[in-house]
Short mmCIF file of C-alpha atoms in Angstrom, two decimals:
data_model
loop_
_atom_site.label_atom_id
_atom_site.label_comp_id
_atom_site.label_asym_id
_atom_site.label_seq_id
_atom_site.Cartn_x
_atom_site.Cartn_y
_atom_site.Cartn_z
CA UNK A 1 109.28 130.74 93.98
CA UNK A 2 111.26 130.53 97.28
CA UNK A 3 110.49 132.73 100.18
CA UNK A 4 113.51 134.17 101.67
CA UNK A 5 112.99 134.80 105.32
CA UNK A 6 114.07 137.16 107.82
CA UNK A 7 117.24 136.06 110.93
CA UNK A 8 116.59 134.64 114.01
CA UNK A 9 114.93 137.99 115.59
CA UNK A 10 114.12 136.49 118.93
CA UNK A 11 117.59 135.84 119.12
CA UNK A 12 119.02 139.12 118.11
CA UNK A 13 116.99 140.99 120.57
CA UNK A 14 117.54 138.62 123.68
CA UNK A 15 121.18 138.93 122.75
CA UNK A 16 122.00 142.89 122.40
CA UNK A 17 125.10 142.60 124.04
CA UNK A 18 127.02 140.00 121.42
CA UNK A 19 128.73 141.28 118.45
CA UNK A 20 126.39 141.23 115.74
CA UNK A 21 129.05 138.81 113.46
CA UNK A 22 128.37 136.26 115.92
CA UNK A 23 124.57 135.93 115.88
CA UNK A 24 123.29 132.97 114.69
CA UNK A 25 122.76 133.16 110.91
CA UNK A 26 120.29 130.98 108.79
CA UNK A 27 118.72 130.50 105.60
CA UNK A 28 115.12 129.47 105.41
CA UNK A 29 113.26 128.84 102.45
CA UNK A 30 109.63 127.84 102.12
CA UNK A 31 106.64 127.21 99.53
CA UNK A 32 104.01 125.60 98.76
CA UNK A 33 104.23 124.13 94.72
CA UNK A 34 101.01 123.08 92.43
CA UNK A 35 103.60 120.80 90.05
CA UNK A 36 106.34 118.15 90.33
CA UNK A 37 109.04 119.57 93.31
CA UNK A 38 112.05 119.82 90.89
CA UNK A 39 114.59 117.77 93.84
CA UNK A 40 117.93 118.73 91.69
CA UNK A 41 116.87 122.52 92.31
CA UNK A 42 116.80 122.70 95.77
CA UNK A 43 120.44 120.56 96.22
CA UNK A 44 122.31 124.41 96.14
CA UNK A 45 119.78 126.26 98.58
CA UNK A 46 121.39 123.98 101.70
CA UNK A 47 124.86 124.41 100.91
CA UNK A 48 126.98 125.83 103.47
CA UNK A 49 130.84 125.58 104.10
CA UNK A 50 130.06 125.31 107.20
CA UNK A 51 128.10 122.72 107.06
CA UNK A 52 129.18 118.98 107.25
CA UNK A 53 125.85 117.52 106.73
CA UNK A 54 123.41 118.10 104.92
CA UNK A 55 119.87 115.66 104.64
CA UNK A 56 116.52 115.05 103.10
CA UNK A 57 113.62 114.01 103.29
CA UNK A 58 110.98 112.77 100.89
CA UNK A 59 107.38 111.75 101.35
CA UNK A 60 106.02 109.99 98.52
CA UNK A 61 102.60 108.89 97.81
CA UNK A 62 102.46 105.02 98.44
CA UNK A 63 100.78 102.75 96.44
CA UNK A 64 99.29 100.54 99.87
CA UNK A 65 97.94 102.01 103.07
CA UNK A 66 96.59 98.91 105.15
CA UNK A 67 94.94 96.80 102.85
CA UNK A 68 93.79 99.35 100.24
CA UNK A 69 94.94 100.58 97.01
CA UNK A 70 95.87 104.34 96.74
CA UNK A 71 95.24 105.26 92.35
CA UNK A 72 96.39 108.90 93.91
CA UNK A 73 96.11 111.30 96.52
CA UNK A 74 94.98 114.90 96.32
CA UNK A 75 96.58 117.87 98.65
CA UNK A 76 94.17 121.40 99.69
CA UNK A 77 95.74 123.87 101.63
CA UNK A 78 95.03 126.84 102.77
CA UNK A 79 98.03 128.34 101.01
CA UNK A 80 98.55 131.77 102.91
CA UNK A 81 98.80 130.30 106.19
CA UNK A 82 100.73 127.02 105.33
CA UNK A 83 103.10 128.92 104.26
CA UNK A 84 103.41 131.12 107.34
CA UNK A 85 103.01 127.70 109.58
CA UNK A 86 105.99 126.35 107.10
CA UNK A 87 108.07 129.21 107.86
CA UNK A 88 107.29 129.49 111.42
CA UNK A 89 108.53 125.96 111.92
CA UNK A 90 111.81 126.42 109.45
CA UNK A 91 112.75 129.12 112.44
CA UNK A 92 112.10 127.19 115.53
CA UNK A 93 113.94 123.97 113.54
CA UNK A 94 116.63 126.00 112.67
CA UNK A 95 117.17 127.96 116.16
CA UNK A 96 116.37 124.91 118.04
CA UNK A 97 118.29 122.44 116.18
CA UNK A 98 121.32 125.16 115.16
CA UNK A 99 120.80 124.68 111.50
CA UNK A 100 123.03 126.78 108.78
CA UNK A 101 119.89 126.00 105.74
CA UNK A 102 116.46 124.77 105.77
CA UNK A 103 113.69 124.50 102.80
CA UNK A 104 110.49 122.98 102.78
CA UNK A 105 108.49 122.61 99.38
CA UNK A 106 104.97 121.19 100.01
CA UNK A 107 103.17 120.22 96.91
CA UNK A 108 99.04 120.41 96.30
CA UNK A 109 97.15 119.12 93.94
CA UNK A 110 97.13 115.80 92.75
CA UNK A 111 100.40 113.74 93.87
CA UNK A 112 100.69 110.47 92.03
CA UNK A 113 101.90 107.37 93.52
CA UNK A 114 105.68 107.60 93.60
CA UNK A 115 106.20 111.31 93.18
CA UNK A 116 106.73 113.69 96.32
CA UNK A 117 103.95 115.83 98.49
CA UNK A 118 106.71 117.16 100.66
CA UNK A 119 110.65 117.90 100.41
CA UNK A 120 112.29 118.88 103.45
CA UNK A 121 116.21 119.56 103.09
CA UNK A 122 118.21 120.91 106.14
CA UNK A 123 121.93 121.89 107.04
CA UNK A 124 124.09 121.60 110.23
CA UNK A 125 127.78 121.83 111.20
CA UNK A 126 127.72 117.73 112.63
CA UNK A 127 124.63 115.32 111.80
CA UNK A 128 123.08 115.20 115.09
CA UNK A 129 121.47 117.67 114.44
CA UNK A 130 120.26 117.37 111.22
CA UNK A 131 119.45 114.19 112.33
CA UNK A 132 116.98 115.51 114.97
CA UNK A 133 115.41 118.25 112.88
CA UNK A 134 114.03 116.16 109.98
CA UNK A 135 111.82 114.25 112.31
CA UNK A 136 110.73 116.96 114.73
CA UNK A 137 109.58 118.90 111.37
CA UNK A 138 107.93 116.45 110.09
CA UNK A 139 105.80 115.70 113.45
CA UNK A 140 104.82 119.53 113.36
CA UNK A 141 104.13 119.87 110.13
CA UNK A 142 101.44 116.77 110.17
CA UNK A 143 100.22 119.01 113.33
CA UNK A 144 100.25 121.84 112.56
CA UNK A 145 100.38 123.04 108.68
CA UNK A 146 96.61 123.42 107.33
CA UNK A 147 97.07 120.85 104.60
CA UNK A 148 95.20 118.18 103.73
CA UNK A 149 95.10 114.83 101.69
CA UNK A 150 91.92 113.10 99.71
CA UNK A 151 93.13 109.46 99.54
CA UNK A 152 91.49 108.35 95.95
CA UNK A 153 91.50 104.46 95.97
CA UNK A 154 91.98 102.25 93.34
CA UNK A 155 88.03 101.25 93.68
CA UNK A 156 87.31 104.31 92.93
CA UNK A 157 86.21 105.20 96.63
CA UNK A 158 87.62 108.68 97.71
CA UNK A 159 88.46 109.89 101.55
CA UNK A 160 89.68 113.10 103.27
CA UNK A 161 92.22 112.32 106.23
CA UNK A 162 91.11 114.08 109.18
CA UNK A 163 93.79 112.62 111.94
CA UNK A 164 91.87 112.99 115.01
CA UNK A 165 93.64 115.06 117.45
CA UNK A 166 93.04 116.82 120.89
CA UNK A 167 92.06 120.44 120.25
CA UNK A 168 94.74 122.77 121.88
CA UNK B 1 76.18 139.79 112.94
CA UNK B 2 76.64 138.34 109.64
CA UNK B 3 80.76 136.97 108.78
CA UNK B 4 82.24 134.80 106.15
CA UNK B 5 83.92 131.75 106.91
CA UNK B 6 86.78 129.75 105.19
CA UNK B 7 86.14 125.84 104.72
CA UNK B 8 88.17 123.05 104.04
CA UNK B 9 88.65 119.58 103.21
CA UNK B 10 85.46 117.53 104.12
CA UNK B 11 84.14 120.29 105.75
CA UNK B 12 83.92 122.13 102.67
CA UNK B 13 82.57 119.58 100.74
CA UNK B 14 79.95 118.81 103.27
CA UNK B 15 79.10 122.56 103.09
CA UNK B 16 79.20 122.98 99.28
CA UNK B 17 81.44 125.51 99.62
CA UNK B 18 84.87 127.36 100.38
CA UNK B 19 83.03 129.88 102.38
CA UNK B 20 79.77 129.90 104.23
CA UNK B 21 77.91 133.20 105.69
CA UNK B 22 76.51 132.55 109.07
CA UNK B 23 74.92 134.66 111.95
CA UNK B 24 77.03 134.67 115.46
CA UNK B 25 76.13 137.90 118.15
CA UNK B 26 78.20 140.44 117.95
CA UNK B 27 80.66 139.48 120.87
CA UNK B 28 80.97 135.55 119.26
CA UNK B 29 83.83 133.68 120.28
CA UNK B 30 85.42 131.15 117.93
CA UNK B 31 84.16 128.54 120.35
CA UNK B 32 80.28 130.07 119.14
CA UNK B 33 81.29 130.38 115.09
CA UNK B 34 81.83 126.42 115.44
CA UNK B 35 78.80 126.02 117.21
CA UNK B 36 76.70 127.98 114.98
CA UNK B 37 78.86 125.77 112.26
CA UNK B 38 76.98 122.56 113.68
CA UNK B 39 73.94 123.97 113.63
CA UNK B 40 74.31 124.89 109.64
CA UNK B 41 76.28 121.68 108.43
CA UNK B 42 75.00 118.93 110.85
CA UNK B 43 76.22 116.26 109.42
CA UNK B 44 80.09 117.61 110.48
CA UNK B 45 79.62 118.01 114.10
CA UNK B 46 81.25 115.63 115.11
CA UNK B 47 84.36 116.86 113.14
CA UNK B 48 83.62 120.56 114.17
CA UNK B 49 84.51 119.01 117.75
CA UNK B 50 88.30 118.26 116.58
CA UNK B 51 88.73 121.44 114.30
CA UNK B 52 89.79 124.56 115.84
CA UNK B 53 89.68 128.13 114.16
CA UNK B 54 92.41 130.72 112.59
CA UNK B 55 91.99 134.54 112.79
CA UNK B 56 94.13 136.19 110.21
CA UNK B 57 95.82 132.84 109.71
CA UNK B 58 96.94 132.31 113.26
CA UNK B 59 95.37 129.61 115.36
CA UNK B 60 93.50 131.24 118.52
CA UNK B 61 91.68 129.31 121.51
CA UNK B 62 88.17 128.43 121.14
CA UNK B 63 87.70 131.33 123.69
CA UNK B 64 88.82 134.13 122.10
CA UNK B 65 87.11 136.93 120.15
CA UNK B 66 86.50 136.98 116.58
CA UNK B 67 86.38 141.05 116.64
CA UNK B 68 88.62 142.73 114.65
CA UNK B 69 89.32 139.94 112.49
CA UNK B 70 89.72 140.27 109.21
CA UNK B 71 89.50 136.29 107.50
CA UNK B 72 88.18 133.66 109.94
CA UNK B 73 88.89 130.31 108.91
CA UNK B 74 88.02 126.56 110.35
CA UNK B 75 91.07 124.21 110.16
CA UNK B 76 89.71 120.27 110.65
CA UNK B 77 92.56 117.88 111.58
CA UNK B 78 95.21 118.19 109.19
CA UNK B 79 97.35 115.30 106.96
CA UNK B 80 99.64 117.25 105.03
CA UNK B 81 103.61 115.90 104.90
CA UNK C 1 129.55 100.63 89.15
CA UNK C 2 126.97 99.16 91.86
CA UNK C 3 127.03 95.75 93.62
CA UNK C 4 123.62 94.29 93.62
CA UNK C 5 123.32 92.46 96.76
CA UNK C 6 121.52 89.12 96.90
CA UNK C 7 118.46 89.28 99.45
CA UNK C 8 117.67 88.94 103.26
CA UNK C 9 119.77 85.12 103.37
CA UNK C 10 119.27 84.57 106.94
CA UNK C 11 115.48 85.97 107.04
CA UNK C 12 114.83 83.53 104.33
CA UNK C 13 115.76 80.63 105.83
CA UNK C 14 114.87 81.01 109.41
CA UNK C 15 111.24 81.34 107.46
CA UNK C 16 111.08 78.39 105.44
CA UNK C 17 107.44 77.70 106.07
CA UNK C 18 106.18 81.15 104.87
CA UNK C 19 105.55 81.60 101.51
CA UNK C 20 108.16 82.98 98.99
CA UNK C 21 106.00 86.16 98.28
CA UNK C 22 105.72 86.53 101.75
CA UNK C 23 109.22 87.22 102.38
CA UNK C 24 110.77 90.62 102.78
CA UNK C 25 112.23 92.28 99.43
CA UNK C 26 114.29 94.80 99.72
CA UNK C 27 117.49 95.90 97.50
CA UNK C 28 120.90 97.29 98.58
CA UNK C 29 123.42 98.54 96.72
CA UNK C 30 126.80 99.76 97.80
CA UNK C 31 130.35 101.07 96.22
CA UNK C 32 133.37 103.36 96.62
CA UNK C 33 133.91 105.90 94.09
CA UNK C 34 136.64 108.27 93.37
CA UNK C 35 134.97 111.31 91.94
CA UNK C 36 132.22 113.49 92.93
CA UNK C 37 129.48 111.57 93.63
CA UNK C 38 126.65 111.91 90.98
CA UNK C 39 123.24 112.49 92.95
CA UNK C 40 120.94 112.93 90.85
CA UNK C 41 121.89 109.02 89.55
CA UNK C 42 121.16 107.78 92.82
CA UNK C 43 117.47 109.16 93.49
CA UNK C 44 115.98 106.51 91.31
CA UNK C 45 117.45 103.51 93.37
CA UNK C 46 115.91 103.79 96.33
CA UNK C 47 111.80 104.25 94.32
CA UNK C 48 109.60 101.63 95.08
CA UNK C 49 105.85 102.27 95.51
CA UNK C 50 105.35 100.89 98.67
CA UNK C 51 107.87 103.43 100.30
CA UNK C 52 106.19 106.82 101.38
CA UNK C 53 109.24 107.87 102.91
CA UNK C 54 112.63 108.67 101.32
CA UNK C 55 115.65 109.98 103.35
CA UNK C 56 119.02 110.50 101.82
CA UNK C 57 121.98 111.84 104.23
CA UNK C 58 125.20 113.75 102.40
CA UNK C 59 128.30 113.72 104.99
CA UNK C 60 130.42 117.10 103.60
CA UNK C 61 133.67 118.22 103.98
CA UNK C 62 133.36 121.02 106.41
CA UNK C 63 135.74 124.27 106.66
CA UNK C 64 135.59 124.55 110.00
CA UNK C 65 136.79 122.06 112.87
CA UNK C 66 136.77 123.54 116.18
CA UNK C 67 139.82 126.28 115.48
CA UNK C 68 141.09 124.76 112.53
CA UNK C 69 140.16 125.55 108.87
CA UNK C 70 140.10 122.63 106.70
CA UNK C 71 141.57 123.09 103.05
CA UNK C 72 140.27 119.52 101.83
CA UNK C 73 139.90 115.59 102.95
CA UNK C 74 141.45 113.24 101.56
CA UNK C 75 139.83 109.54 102.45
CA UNK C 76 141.58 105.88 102.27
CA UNK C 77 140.35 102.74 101.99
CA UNK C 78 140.85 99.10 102.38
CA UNK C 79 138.40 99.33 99.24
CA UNK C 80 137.26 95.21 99.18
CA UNK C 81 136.90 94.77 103.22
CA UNK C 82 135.16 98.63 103.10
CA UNK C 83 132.51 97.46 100.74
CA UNK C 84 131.72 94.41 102.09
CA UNK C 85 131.32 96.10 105.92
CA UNK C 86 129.05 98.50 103.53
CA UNK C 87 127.30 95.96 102.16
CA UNK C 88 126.95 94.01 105.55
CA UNK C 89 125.70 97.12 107.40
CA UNK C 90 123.17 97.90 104.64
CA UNK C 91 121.90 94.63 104.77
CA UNK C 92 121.38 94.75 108.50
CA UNK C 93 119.81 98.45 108.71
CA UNK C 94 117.15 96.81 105.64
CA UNK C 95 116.63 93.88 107.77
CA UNK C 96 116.15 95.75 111.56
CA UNK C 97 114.11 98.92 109.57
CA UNK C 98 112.03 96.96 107.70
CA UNK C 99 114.00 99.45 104.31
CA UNK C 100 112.18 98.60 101.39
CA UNK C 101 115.50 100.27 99.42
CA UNK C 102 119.18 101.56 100.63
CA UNK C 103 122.10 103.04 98.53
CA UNK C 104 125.36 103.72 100.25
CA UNK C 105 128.37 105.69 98.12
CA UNK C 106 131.47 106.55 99.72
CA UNK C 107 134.15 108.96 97.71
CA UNK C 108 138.01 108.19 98.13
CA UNK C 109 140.89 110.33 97.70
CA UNK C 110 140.65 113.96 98.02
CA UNK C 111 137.01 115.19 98.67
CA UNK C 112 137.14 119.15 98.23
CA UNK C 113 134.78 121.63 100.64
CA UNK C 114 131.48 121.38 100.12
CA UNK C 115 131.64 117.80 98.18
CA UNK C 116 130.50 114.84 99.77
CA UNK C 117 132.31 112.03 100.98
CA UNK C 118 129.69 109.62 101.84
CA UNK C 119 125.67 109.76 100.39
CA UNK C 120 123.32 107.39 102.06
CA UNK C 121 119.57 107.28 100.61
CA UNK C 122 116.74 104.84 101.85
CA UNK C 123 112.93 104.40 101.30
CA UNK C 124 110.60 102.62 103.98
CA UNK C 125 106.91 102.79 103.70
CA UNK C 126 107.01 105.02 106.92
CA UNK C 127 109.18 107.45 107.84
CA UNK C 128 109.69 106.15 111.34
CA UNK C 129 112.37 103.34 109.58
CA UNK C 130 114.13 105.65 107.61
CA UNK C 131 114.39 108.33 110.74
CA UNK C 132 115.87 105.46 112.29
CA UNK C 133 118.24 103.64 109.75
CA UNK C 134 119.99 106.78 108.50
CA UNK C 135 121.73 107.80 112.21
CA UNK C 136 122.16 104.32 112.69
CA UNK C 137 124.46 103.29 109.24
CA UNK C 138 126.14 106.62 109.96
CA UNK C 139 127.34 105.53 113.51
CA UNK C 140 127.99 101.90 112.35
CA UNK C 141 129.99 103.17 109.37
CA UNK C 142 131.90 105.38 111.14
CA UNK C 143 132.95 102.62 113.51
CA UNK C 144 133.07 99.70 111.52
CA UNK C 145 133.84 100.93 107.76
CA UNK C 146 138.00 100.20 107.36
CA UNK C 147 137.85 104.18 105.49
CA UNK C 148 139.68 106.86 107.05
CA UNK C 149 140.24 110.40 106.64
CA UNK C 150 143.08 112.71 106.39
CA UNK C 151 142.93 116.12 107.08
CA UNK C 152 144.84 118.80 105.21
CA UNK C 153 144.83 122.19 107.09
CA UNK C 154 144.99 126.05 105.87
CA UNK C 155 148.05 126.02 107.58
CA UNK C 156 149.57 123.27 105.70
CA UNK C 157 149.90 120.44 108.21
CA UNK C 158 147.99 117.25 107.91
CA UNK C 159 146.78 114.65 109.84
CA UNK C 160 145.20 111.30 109.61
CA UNK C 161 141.96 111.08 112.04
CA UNK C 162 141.78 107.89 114.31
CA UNK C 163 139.15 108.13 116.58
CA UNK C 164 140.86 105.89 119.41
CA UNK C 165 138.15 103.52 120.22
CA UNK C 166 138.19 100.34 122.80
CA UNK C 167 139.46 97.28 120.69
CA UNK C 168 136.42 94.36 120.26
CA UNK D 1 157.31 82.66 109.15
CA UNK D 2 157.45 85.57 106.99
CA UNK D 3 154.01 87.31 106.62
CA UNK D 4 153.11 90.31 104.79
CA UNK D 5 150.73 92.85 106.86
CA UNK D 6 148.35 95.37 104.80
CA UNK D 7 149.35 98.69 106.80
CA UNK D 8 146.81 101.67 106.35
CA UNK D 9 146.61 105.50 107.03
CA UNK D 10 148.72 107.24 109.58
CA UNK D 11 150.52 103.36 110.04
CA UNK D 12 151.54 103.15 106.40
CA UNK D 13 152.86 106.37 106.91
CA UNK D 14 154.67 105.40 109.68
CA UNK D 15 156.03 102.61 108.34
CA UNK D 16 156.72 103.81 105.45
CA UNK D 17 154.76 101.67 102.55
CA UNK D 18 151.29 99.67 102.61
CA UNK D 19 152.35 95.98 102.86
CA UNK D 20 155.30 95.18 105.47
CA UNK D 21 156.67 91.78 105.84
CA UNK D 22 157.35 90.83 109.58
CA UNK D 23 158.39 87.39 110.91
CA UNK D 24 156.06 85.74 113.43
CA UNK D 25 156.04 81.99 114.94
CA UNK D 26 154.20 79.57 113.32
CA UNK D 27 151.20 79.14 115.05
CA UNK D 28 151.18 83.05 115.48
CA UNK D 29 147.66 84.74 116.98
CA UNK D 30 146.56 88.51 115.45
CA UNK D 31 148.14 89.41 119.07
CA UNK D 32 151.22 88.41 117.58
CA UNK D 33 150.68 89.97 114.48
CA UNK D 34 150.40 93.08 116.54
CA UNK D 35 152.95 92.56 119.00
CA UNK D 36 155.67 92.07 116.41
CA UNK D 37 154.53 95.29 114.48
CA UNK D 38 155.24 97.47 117.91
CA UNK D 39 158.24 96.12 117.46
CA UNK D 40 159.01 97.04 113.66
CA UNK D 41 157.48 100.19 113.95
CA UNK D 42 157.69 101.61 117.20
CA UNK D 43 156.66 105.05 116.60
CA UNK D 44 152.96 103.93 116.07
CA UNK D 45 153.28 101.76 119.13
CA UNK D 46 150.09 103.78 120.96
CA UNK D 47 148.19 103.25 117.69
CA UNK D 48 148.87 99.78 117.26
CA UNK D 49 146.91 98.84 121.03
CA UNK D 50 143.69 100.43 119.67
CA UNK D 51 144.43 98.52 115.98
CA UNK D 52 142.09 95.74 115.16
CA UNK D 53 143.26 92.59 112.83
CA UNK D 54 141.32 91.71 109.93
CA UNK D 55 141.77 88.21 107.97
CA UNK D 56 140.25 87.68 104.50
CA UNK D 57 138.52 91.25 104.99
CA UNK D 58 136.97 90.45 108.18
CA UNK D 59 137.65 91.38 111.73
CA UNK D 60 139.19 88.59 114.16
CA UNK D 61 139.63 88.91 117.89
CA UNK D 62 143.30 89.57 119.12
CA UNK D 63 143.17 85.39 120.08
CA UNK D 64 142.24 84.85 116.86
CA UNK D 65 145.04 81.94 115.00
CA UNK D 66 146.17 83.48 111.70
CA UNK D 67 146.90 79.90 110.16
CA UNK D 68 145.45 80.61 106.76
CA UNK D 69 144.95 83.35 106.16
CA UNK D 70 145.52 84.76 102.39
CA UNK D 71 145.19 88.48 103.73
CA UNK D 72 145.98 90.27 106.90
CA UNK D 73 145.30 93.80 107.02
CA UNK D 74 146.07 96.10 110.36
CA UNK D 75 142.43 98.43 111.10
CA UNK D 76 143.59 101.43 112.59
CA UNK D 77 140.79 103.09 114.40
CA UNK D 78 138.65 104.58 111.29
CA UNK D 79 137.25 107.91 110.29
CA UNK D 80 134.98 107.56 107.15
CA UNK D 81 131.85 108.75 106.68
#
């Protein structure tokens, strides 16, 4: 299920001349799921004895948005290039933010209220860090990752979110 | 020339599809597949105006050329997370 | 093993006019423990429909400090005066986040690599709050939380960790 | 008066158990509290000026009276988390 990707390879070629033991080294793990993200699973795929924090984040569906109901919410993707977008984020996080582990499991489908459309778990040596990546990933994903979400209210009334942005 | 497109979201439900055939000339820019896109599903221009386009499941600039690519696809605003 | 905490006290009476249903619920729950810290037990305390966003934070005992490689931790307590500063510090992050849930664990006595020594988990209905709340309690708890931490080296030696601070 | 002091981390080490009884004067501030304990245990004289007091499990300023108190504990600096 996971994607295991390659190092940092920006890094190793913009850095010839260091040893190669002292390259930045990072786990990143990405996918997108069509069923329940199985939480107790992923625990063991940020550990690192290195690093002294470790956190998560999970978006659930919510029952209210404004004044309306949600019954349940509905996620498309287009799955090859979500998960490259995924991945391509997990690097920058982890080079930018000097992370030891990141995963990101995005579910689609139909998400019911209370269970989770995205898991994001991350790794560092001190929590700053950790602390910074979880909401810089999150911005980017809701940016950049070509998913979507059909809000299906409890009136039966149903709605694709289409944020509008500025086109880059 | 003729090319498949990749929908999504509303934009595939307003087209009745996940892909749509359409005409563009044979230098076409992605900025001239979404045109051509609000010509054949009217009632999404004004979403076509925030959606930009993939080639081979990168994002480009409205200005660059669809040639050589092998799966175009038009990405409307998205709300995944 | 938890301590329920009564609700937001001050909120509700500076808001006497407003009606009961109106007031902010939220539930906080906080203890010392001295064993591993079961995680999966904790997930469900923190659900609550009207949270989208869930964000738990494990501190870990890291091998590496600086130079020094770090056998284990061992953590004291004054354990009554540490959980009410818990309890008080959860009930202020729910009242300035707007938390809809918060769970705060600490482990005493020895905490191996790679366990954790402190879990945090909370659930807002955005994820702005919980962003916020979880780098926040950390810092607080680390200043205010009468726990402390004792470091047992590779090497043998061992020292107690006190951060010297200014004196309020 | 005779008081007993909760003593914690590298301080109970120091002074060699977690409750120390110290005489103070009657109407004896936490600075007292404090002041006598550089006495008793001099080696943890640095630690004891960045020490807070805490009565009844909650923190006092040094000016603070302890007249009543049914627990004083000494807060080195701490390092949970």
């Amino acid at each position: 299920m996971q994607r295991r990707l390659p190092g940092p390879k920006k890094l190793q070629s913009s850095l010839l001349s260091v040893a190669v033991e002292q390259v930045p080294k990072f786990s990143c793990q990405v996918c997108l799921v069509q069923k329940p993200i199985d939480i107790a699973q992923l625990q063991p795929l940020i550990s690192d004895h290195d690093a002294g924090a470790h956190g998560w984040f999970y978006g659930v569906t919510r029952r209210r948005t404004g004044d309306k109901i949600t019954a349940s919410l509905s996620y498309q993707a287009h799955p090859v290039m979500a998960e490259k977008e995924l991945a391509r984020l997990a690097n920058e996080a982890a080079n930018r933010f000097e992370l030891k582990c990141i995963v990101i499991v995005h579910r689609t489908g139909e998400v019911p209220v209370g269970e989770a459309s995205i898991v994001i778990g991350c790794s560092s040596p001190h929590r700053r860090q950790t602390f910074a990546a979880l909401p810089w990933l999150m911005d980017e994903i809701k940016r950049e990752v070509p998913i979507w979400k059909r809000e299906t209210y409890t009136d039966g009334s149903q709605e694709w979110v289409h944020p509008i942005t500025e086109v880059t | 020339m003729q090319i498949n497109v990749l929908l999504f979201a509303s934009l595939r439900d307003a087209a009745g599809g996940d892909v749509i055939e359409i005409e563009v000339p044979e230098f076409a820019t992605a900025a001239d597949v979404l045109s051509e896109l609000k010509d054949r599903v009217p009632e999404s221009a004004t979403l076509l105006s925030s959606c930009r386009v993939a080639l081979d499941c990168r994002y480009v600039s409205n200005a660059t050329s669809i040639a050589g690519a092998k799966e175009i696809a038009i990405i409307p605003p998205v709300s995944g997370g």
